[in-house]
Short mmCIF file of C-alpha atoms in Angstrom, two decimals:
data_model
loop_
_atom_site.label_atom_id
_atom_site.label_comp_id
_atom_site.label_asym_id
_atom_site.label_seq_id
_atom_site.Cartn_x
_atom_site.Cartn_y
_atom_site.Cartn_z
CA UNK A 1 -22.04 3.27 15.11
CA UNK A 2 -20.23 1.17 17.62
CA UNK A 3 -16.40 2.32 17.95
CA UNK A 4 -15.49 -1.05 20.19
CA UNK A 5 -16.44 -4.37 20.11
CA UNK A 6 -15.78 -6.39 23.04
CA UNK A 7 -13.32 -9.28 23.04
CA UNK A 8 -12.44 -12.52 24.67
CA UNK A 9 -9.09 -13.59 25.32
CA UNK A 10 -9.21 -17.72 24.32
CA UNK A 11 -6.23 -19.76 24.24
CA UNK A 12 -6.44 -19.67 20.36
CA UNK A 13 -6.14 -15.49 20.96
CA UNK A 14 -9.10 -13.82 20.79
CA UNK A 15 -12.90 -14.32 20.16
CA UNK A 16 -14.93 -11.74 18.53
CA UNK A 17 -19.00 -11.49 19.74
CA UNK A 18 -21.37 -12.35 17.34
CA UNK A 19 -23.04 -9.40 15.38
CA UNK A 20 -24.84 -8.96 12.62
CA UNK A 21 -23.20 -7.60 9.40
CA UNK A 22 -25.31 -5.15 7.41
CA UNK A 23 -25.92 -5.81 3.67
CA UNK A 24 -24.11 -2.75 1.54
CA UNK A 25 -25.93 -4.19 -1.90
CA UNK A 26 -27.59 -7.25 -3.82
CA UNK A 27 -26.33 -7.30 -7.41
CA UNK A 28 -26.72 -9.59 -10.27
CA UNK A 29 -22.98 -9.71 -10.77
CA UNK A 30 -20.06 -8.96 -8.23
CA UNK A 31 -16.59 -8.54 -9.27
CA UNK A 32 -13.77 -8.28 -6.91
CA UNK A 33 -10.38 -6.93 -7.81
CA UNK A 34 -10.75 -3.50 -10.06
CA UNK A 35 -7.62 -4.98 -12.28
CA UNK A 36 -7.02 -6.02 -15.78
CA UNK A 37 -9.25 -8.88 -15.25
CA UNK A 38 -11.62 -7.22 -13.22
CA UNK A 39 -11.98 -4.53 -15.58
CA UNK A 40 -12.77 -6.83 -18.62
CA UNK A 41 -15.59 -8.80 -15.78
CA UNK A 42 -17.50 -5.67 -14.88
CA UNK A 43 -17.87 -4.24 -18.50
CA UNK A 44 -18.44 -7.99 -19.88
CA UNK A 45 -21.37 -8.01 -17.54
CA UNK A 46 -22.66 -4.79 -17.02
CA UNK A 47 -22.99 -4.79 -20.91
CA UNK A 48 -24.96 -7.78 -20.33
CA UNK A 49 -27.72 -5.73 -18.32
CA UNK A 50 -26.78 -6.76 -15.45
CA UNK A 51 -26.24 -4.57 -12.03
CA UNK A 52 -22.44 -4.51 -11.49
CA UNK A 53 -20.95 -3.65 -8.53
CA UNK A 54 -16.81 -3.59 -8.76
CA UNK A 55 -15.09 -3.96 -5.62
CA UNK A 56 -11.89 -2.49 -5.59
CA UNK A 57 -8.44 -2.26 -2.42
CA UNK A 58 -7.26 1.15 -4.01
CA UNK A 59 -8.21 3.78 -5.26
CA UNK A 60 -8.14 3.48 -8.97
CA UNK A 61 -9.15 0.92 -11.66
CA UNK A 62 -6.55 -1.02 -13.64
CA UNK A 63 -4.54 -2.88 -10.55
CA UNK A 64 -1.05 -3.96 -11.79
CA UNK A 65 -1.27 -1.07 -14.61
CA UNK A 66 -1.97 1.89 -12.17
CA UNK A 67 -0.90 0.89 -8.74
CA UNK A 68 1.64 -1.53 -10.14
CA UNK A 69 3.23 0.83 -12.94
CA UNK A 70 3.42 -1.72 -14.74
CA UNK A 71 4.25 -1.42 -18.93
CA UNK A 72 3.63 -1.96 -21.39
CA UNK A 73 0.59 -3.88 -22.15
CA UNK A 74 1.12 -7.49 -23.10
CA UNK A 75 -0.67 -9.50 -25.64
CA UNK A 76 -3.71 -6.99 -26.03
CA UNK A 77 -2.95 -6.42 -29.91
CA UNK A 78 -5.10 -9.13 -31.70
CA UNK A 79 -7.65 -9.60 -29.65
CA UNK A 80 -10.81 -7.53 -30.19
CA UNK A 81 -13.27 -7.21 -27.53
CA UNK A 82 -12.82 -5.16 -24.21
CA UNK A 83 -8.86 -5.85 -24.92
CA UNK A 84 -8.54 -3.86 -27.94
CA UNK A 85 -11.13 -1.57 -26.92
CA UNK A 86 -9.05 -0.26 -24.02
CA UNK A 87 -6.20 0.46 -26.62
CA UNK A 88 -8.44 2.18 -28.54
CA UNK A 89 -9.98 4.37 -26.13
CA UNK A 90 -6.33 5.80 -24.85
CA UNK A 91 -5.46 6.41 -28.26
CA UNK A 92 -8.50 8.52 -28.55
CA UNK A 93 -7.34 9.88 -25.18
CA UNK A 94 -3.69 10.44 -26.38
CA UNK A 95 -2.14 7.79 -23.87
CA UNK A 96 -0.93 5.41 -25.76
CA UNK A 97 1.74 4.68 -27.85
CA UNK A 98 2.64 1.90 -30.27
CA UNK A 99 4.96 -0.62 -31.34
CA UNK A 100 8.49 0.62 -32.68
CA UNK A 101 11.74 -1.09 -33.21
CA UNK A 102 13.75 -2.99 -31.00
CA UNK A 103 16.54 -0.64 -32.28
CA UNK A 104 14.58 2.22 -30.36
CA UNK A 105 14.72 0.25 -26.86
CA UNK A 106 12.37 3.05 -25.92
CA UNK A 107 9.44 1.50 -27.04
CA UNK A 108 8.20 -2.15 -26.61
CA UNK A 109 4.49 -3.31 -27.34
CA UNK A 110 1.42 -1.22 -26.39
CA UNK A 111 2.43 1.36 -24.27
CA UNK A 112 0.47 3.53 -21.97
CA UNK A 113 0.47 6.40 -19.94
CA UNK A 114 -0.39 6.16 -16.06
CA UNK A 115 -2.66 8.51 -15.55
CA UNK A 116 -4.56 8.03 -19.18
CA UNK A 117 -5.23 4.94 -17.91
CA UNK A 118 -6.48 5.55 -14.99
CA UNK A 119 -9.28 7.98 -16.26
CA UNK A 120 -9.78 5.90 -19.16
CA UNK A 121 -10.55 3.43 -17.40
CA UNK A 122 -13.22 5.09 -14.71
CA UNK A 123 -14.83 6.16 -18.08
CA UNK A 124 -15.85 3.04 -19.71
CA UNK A 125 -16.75 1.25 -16.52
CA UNK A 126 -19.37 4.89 -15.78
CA UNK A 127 -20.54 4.36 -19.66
CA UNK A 128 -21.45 0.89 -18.99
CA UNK A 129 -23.33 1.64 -15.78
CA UNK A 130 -20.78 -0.31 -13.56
CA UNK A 131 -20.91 0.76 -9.94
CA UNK A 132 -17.50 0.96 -7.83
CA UNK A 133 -16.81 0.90 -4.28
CA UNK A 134 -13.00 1.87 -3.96
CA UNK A 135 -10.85 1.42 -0.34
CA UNK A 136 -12.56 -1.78 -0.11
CA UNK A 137 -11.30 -4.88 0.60
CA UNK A 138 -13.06 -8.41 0.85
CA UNK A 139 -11.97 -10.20 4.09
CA UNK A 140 -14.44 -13.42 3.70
CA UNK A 141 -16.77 -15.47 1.65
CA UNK A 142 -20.43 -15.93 1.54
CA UNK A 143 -21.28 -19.34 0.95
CA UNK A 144 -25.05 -20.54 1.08
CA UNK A 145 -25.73 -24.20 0.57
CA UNK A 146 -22.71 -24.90 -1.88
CA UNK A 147 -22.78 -21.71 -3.57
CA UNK A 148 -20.62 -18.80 -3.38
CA UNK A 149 -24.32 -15.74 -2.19
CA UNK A 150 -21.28 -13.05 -1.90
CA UNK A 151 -18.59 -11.50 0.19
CA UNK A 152 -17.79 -9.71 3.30
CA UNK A 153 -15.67 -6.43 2.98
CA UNK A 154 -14.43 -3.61 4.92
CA UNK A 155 -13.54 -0.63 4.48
CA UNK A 156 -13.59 3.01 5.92
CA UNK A 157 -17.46 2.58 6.95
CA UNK A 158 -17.37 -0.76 8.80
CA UNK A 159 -18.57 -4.43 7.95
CA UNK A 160 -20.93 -5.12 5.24
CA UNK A 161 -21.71 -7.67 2.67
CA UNK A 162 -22.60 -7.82 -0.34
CA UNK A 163 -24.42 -10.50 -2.09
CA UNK A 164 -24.99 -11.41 -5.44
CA UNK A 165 -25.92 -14.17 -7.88
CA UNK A 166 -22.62 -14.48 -9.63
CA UNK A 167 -19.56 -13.77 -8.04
CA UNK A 168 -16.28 -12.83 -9.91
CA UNK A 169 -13.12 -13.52 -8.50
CA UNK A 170 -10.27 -11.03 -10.02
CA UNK A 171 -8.18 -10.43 -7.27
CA UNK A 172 -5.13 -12.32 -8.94
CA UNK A 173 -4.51 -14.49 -5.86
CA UNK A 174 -7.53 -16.10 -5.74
CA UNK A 175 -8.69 -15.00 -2.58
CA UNK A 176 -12.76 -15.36 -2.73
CA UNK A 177 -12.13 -18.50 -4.13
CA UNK A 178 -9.92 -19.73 -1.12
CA UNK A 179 -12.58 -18.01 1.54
CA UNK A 180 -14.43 -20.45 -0.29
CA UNK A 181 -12.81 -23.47 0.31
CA UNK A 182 -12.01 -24.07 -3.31
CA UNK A 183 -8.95 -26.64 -4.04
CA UNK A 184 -5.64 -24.63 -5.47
CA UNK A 185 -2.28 -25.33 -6.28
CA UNK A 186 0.65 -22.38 -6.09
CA UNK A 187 3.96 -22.73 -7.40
CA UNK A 188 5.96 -25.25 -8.55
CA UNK A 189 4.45 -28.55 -7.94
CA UNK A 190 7.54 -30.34 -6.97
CA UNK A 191 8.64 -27.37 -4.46
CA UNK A 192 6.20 -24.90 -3.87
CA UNK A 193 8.26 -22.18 -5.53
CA UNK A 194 7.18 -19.24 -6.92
CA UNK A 195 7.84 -16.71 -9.88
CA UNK A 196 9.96 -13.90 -7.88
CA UNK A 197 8.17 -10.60 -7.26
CA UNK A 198 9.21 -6.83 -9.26
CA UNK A 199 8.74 -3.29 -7.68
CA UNK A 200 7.95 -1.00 -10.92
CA UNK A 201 9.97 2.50 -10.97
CA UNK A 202 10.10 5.40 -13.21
CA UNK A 203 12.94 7.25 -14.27
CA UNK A 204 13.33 10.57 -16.37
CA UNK A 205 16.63 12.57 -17.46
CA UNK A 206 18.15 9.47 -19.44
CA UNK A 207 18.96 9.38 -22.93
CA UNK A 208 16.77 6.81 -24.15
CA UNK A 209 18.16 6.46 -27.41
CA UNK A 210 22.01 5.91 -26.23
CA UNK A 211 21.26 3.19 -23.90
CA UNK A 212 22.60 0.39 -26.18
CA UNK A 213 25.90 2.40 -25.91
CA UNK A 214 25.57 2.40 -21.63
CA UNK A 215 25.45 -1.56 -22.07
CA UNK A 216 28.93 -2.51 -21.62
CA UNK A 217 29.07 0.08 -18.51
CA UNK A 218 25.81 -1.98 -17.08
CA UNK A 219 27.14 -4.96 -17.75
CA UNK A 220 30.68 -4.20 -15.57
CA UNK A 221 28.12 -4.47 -12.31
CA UNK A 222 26.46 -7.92 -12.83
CA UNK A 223 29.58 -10.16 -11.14
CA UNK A 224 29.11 -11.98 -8.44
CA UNK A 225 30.46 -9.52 -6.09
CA UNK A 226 28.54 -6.64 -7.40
CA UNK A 227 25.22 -8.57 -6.32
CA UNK A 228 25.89 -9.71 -3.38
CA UNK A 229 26.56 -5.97 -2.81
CA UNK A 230 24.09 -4.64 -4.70
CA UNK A 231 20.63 -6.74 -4.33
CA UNK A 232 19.84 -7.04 -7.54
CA UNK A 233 18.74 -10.50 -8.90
CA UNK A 234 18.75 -10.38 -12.61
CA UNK A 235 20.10 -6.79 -14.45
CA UNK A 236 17.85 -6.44 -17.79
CA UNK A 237 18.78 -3.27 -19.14
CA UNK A 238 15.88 -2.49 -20.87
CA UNK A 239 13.67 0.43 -20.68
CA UNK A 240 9.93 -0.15 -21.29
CA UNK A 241 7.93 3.30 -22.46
CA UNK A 242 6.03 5.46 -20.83
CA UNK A 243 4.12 8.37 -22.29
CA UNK A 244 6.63 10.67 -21.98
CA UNK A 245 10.00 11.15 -21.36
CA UNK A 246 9.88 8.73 -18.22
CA UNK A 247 10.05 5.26 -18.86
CA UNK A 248 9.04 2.52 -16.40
CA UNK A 249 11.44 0.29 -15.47
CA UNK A 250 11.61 -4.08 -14.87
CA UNK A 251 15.17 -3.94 -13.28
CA UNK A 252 14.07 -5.68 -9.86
CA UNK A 253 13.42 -8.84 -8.20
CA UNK A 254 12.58 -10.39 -4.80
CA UNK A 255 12.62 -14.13 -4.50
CA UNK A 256 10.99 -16.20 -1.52
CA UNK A 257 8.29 -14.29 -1.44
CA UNK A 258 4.50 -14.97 -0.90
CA UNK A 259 2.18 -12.97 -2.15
CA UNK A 260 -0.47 -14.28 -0.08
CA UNK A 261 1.16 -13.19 2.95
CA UNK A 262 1.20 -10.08 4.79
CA UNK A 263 4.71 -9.97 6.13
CA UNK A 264 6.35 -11.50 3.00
CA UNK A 265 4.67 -8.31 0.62
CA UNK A 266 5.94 -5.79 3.45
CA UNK A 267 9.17 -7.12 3.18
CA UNK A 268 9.16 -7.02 -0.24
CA UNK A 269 8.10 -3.86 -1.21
CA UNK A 270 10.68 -2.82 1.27
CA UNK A 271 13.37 -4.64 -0.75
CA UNK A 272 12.15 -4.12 -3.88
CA UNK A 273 13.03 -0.45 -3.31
CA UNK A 274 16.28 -0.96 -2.18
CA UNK A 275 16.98 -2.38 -5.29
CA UNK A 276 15.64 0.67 -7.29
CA UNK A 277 18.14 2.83 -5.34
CA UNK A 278 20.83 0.03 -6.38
CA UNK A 279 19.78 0.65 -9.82
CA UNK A 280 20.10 4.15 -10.25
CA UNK A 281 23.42 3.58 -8.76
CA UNK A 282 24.07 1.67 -11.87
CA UNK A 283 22.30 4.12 -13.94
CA UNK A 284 24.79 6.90 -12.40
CA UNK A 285 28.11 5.08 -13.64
CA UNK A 286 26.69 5.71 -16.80
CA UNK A 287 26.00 8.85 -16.91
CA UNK A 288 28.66 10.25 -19.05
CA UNK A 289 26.94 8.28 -21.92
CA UNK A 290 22.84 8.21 -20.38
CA UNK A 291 23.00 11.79 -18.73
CA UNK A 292 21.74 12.36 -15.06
CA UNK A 293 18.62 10.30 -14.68
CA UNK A 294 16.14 11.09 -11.99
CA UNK A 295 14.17 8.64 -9.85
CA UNK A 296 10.48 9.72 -10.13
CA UNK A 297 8.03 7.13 -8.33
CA UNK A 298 8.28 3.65 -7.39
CA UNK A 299 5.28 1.54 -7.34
CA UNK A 300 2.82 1.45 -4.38
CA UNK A 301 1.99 -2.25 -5.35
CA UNK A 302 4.40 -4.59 -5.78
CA UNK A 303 4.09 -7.01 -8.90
CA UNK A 304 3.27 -10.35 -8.07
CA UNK A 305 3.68 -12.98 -10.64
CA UNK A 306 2.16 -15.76 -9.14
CA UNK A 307 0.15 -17.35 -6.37
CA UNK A 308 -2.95 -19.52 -5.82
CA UNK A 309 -3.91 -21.13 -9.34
CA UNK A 310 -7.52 -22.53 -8.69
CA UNK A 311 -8.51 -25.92 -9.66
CA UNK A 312 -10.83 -25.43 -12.32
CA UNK A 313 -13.17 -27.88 -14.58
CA UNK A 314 -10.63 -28.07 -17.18
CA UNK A 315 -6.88 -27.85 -16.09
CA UNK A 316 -4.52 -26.05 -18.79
CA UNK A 317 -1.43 -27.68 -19.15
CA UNK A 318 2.18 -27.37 -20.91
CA UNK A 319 1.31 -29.43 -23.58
CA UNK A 320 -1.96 -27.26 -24.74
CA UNK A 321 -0.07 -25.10 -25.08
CA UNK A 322 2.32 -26.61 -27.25
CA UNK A 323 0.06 -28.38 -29.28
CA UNK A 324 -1.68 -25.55 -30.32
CA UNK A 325 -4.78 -26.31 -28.26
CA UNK A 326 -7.94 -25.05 -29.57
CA UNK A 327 -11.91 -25.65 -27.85
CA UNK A 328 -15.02 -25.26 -28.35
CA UNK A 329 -15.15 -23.20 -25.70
CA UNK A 330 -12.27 -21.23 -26.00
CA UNK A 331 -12.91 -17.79 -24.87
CA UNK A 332 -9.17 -16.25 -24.78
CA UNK A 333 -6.46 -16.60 -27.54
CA UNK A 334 -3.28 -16.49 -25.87
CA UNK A 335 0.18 -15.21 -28.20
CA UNK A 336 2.30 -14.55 -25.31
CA UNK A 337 5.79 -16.82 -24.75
CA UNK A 338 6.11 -18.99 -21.71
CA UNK A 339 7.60 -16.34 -19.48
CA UNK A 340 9.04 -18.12 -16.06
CA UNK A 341 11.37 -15.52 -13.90
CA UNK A 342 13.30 -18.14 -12.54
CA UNK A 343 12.79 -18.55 -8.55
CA UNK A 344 16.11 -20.56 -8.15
CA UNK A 345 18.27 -17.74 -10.11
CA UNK A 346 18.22 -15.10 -11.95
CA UNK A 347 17.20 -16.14 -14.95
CA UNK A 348 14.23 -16.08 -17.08
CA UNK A 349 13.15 -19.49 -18.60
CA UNK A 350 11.20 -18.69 -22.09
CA UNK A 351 9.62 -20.85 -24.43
CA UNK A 352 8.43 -20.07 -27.77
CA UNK A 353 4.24 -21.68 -28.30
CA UNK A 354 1.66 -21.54 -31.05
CA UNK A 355 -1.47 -19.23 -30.24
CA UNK A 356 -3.75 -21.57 -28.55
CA UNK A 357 -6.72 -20.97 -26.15
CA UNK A 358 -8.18 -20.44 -22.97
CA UNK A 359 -11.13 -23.06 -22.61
CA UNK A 360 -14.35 -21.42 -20.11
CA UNK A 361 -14.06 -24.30 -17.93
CA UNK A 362 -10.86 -23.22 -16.29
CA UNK A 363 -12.58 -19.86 -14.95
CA UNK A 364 -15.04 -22.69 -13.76
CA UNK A 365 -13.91 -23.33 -9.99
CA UNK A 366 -14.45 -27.23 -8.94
CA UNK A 367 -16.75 -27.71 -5.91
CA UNK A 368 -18.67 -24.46 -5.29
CA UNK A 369 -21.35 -23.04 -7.66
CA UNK A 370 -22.14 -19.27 -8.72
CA UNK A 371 -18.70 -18.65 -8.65
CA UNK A 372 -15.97 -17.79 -11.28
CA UNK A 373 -12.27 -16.75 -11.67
CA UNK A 374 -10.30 -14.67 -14.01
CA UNK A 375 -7.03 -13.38 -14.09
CA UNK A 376 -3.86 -15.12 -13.47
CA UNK A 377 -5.88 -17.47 -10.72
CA UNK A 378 -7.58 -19.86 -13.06
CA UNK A 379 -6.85 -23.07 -13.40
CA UNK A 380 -3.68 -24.24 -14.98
CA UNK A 381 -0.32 -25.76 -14.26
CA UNK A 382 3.00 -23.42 -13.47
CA UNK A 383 3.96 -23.75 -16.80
CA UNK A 384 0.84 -22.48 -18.43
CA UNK A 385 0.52 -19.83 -16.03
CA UNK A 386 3.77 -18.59 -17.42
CA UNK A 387 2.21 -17.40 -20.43
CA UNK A 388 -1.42 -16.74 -19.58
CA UNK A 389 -0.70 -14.82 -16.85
CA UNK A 390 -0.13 -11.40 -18.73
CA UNK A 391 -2.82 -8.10 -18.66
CA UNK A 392 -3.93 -8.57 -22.23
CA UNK A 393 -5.43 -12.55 -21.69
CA UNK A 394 -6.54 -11.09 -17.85
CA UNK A 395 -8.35 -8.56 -19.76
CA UNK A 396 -10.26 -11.09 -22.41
CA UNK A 397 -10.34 -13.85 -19.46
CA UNK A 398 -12.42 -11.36 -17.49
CA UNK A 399 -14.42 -10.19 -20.29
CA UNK A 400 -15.59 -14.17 -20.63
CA UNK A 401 -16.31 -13.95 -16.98
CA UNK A 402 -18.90 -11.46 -17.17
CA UNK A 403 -20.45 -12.40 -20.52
CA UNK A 404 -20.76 -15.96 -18.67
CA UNK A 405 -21.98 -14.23 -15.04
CA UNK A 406 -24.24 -12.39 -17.28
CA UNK A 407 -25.96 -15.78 -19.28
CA UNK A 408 -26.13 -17.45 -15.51
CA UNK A 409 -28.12 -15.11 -13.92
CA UNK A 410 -30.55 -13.88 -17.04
CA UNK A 411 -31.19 -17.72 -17.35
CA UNK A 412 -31.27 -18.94 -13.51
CA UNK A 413 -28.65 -21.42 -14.53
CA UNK A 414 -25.28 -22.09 -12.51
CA UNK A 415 -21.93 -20.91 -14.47
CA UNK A 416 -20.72 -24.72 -14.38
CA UNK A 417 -23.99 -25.48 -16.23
CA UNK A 418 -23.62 -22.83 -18.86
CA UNK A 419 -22.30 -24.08 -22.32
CA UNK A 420 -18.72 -22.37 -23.01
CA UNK A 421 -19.24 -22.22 -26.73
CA UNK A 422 -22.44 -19.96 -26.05
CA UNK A 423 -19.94 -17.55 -24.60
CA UNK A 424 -17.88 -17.63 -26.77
CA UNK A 425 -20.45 -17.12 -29.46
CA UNK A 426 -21.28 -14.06 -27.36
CA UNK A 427 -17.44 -13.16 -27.32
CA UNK A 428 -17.50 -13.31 -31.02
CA UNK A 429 -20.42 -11.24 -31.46
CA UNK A 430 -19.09 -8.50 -29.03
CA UNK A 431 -15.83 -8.24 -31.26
CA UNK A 432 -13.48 -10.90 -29.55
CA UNK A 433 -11.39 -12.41 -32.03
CA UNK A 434 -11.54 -16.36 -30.99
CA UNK A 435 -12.10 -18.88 -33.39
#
């Protein structure tokens, strides 16, 4: 193998010679992004009968849950399907742990250990015959006469592609979609903003159940002096569970930052753990009540809220979701609050809806065929994303995804042309709980 390729210097920078790329794989279904999404895509398909391949940057399944540390997980409970399933399966495992009072701050939702999930995880994608590539990023589209043939990635070994007949996009940002050339919106619409950015950290040594006495203590820091000394933008003294003793922790945010951009996550992550050492300072005036706590890991991947939002065949707006929006091809129920994280202040804007659904049409991208999206990417406004956005709908999203790649390519029809409440008959038959 070649260990240089000769370049031009051109006024734009530099041109690269042509070459040929060597094909890695043809599949029936491709997913990119081995997150919550992307997990619920390659077992929705692969159970389908269809050969999987799961293209993954790290090197573990489960994306914001694994690298991100992120807990507990949100609006799973209800759901059936692959959702549930995962529950399930690290309860059989001994990973998981479940709802308790709010009394007990040491406990909120579904709750998972790291590492459970991890192996859990590499489990039911092997039992369902899905094949992963891990270390492997995809760095451009395919596109063949309209439709979306594949991607380019690299990794360790070089330059390859890999084609398929239905492409998944679960890489949260959207990012096969916009090699694509697909239309997308991100943030705001009136400014651009977006939803700040968290670093995840654990911490053991506390006394979990005499935190509501450390409150007042806490609350002595969160003045104006005390952050702009201290770069923390919002202090939310709550603990969320781990498996353990440890507890992962929400305490931090970075605003003005762009998750599609290289420099802006550098800088983040960078800041983000500045502000976990700024919160075990706050953690340390405490200790008299809380007891020494110890810093164990931060997160290797920052949390990103939001970025591109594809425009999709159906566009989910505010009002769905306050109406209580129901379709015929509604393949995700969706319990979770409007949950904004303010990227003015450092506040949290919530709003209370009815369950309502997810139609199929806005994992449907506009413009290119033989693709779809899942994940926080699909196609809704800011405010919707705010409450579709969490693992438990990415899971079921994803799940419709690959049920849907699956009906495409066993019938030689596009995804656009498939009807949503087939899937979601599907759905229903597999266990999802849509009605």
């Amino acid at each position: 193998m070649r260990s240089a390729v000769p370049l031009t210097r051109t006024a734009a920078g530099l041109r690269e010679p042509a070459r040929d790329v060597p094909v890695y794989a043809e599949v029936d279904v491709l997913v990119v992004g081995g997150g919550p999404a992307g997990i619920g895509a390659a077992l929705g398909a692969a159970r389908s009968g269809m050969r999987t391949l799961l293209v993954e940057r790290y090197g573990c399944l489960g994306g914001i849950w694994t690298a991100g540390l992120l807990n507990p997980y949100f609006d799973a409970a209800g759901k059936g399907g692959i959702p549930e399933e995962i529950i399930d399966r690290l309860h059989q495992h001994g990973g998981r742990r479940a709802v308790q009072d709010w009394d007990d701050v040491s406990m909120i939702a579904n709750v998972f250990d790291f590492e459970s999930m991890k192996y859990v995880l590499d489990v039911m994608t092997a039992e369902a015959g899905v094949r992963p590539l891990f270390y492997t990023s995809a760095v451009a589209t395919v596109v063949d006469g309209g439709r979306v043939a594949g991607v380019v990635v690299e990794n360790k070994s070089g330059r390859s592609a890999i084609l398929a007949g239905v492409t998944i996009d679960c890489t949260g940002d959207g990012d096969v979609a916009h090699h694509a050339g697909c239309e997308y919106e991100m943030g705001r619409l009136d400014d651009g903003q977006l939803q700040p950015m968290t670093l995840q950290f654990t911490v053991q040594g506390i006394s979990w159940p005499r935190f509501g006495e450390a409150y007042d203590v806490l609350a002595r820091f969160n003045t104006p002096e005390d952050l702009a000394r201290i770069p923390f933008r919002s202090l939310a003294p709550v603990p969320i569970a781990g498996h353990d003793d440890s507890r992962a922790m929400m305490w931090t945010h970075i605003h003005g930052a762009d998750g599609t951009n290289a420099d802006d996550l550098t800088s983040a992550v960078i800041e983000g753990r500045r502000q976990v050492q700024s919160a075990m300072v706050l953690l340390g005036a405490a200790r008299e009540v809380l007891g020494e706590g110890r810093l164990v890991a931060t997160a290797m991947q920052v949390g990103v809220r939001e970025t591109r939002r594809i425009r999709g065949e159906y566009y989910l707006e505010l009002d769905d979701l306050l109406q209580g929006r129901t379709f015929d091809d509604g393949v995700c129920e969706v319990t979770f609050n409007v949950d904004i994280h303010d990227p003015d202040d450092t506040h949290m804007k919530t709003q209370a809806v009815p369950r309502y659904q997810v139609p199929y049409r806005c994992l449907v991208p506009k413009s290119v065929d033989d693709l779809l999206v899942a994940g926080r990417c699909i196609s809704g406004s800011h405010e919707a994303h705010g409450s579709y956005r969490v693992t438990g709908n990415c899971v079921a999203m994803g799940e419709a995804a690959g049920v849907a790649a699956g009906m495409s390519v066993q019938s030689s029809t596009r995804p656009r042309e498939i009807d949503g409440a087939l899937v979601k008959a599907e759905l229903q038959r597999r266990g999802a709980k849509v009605t």
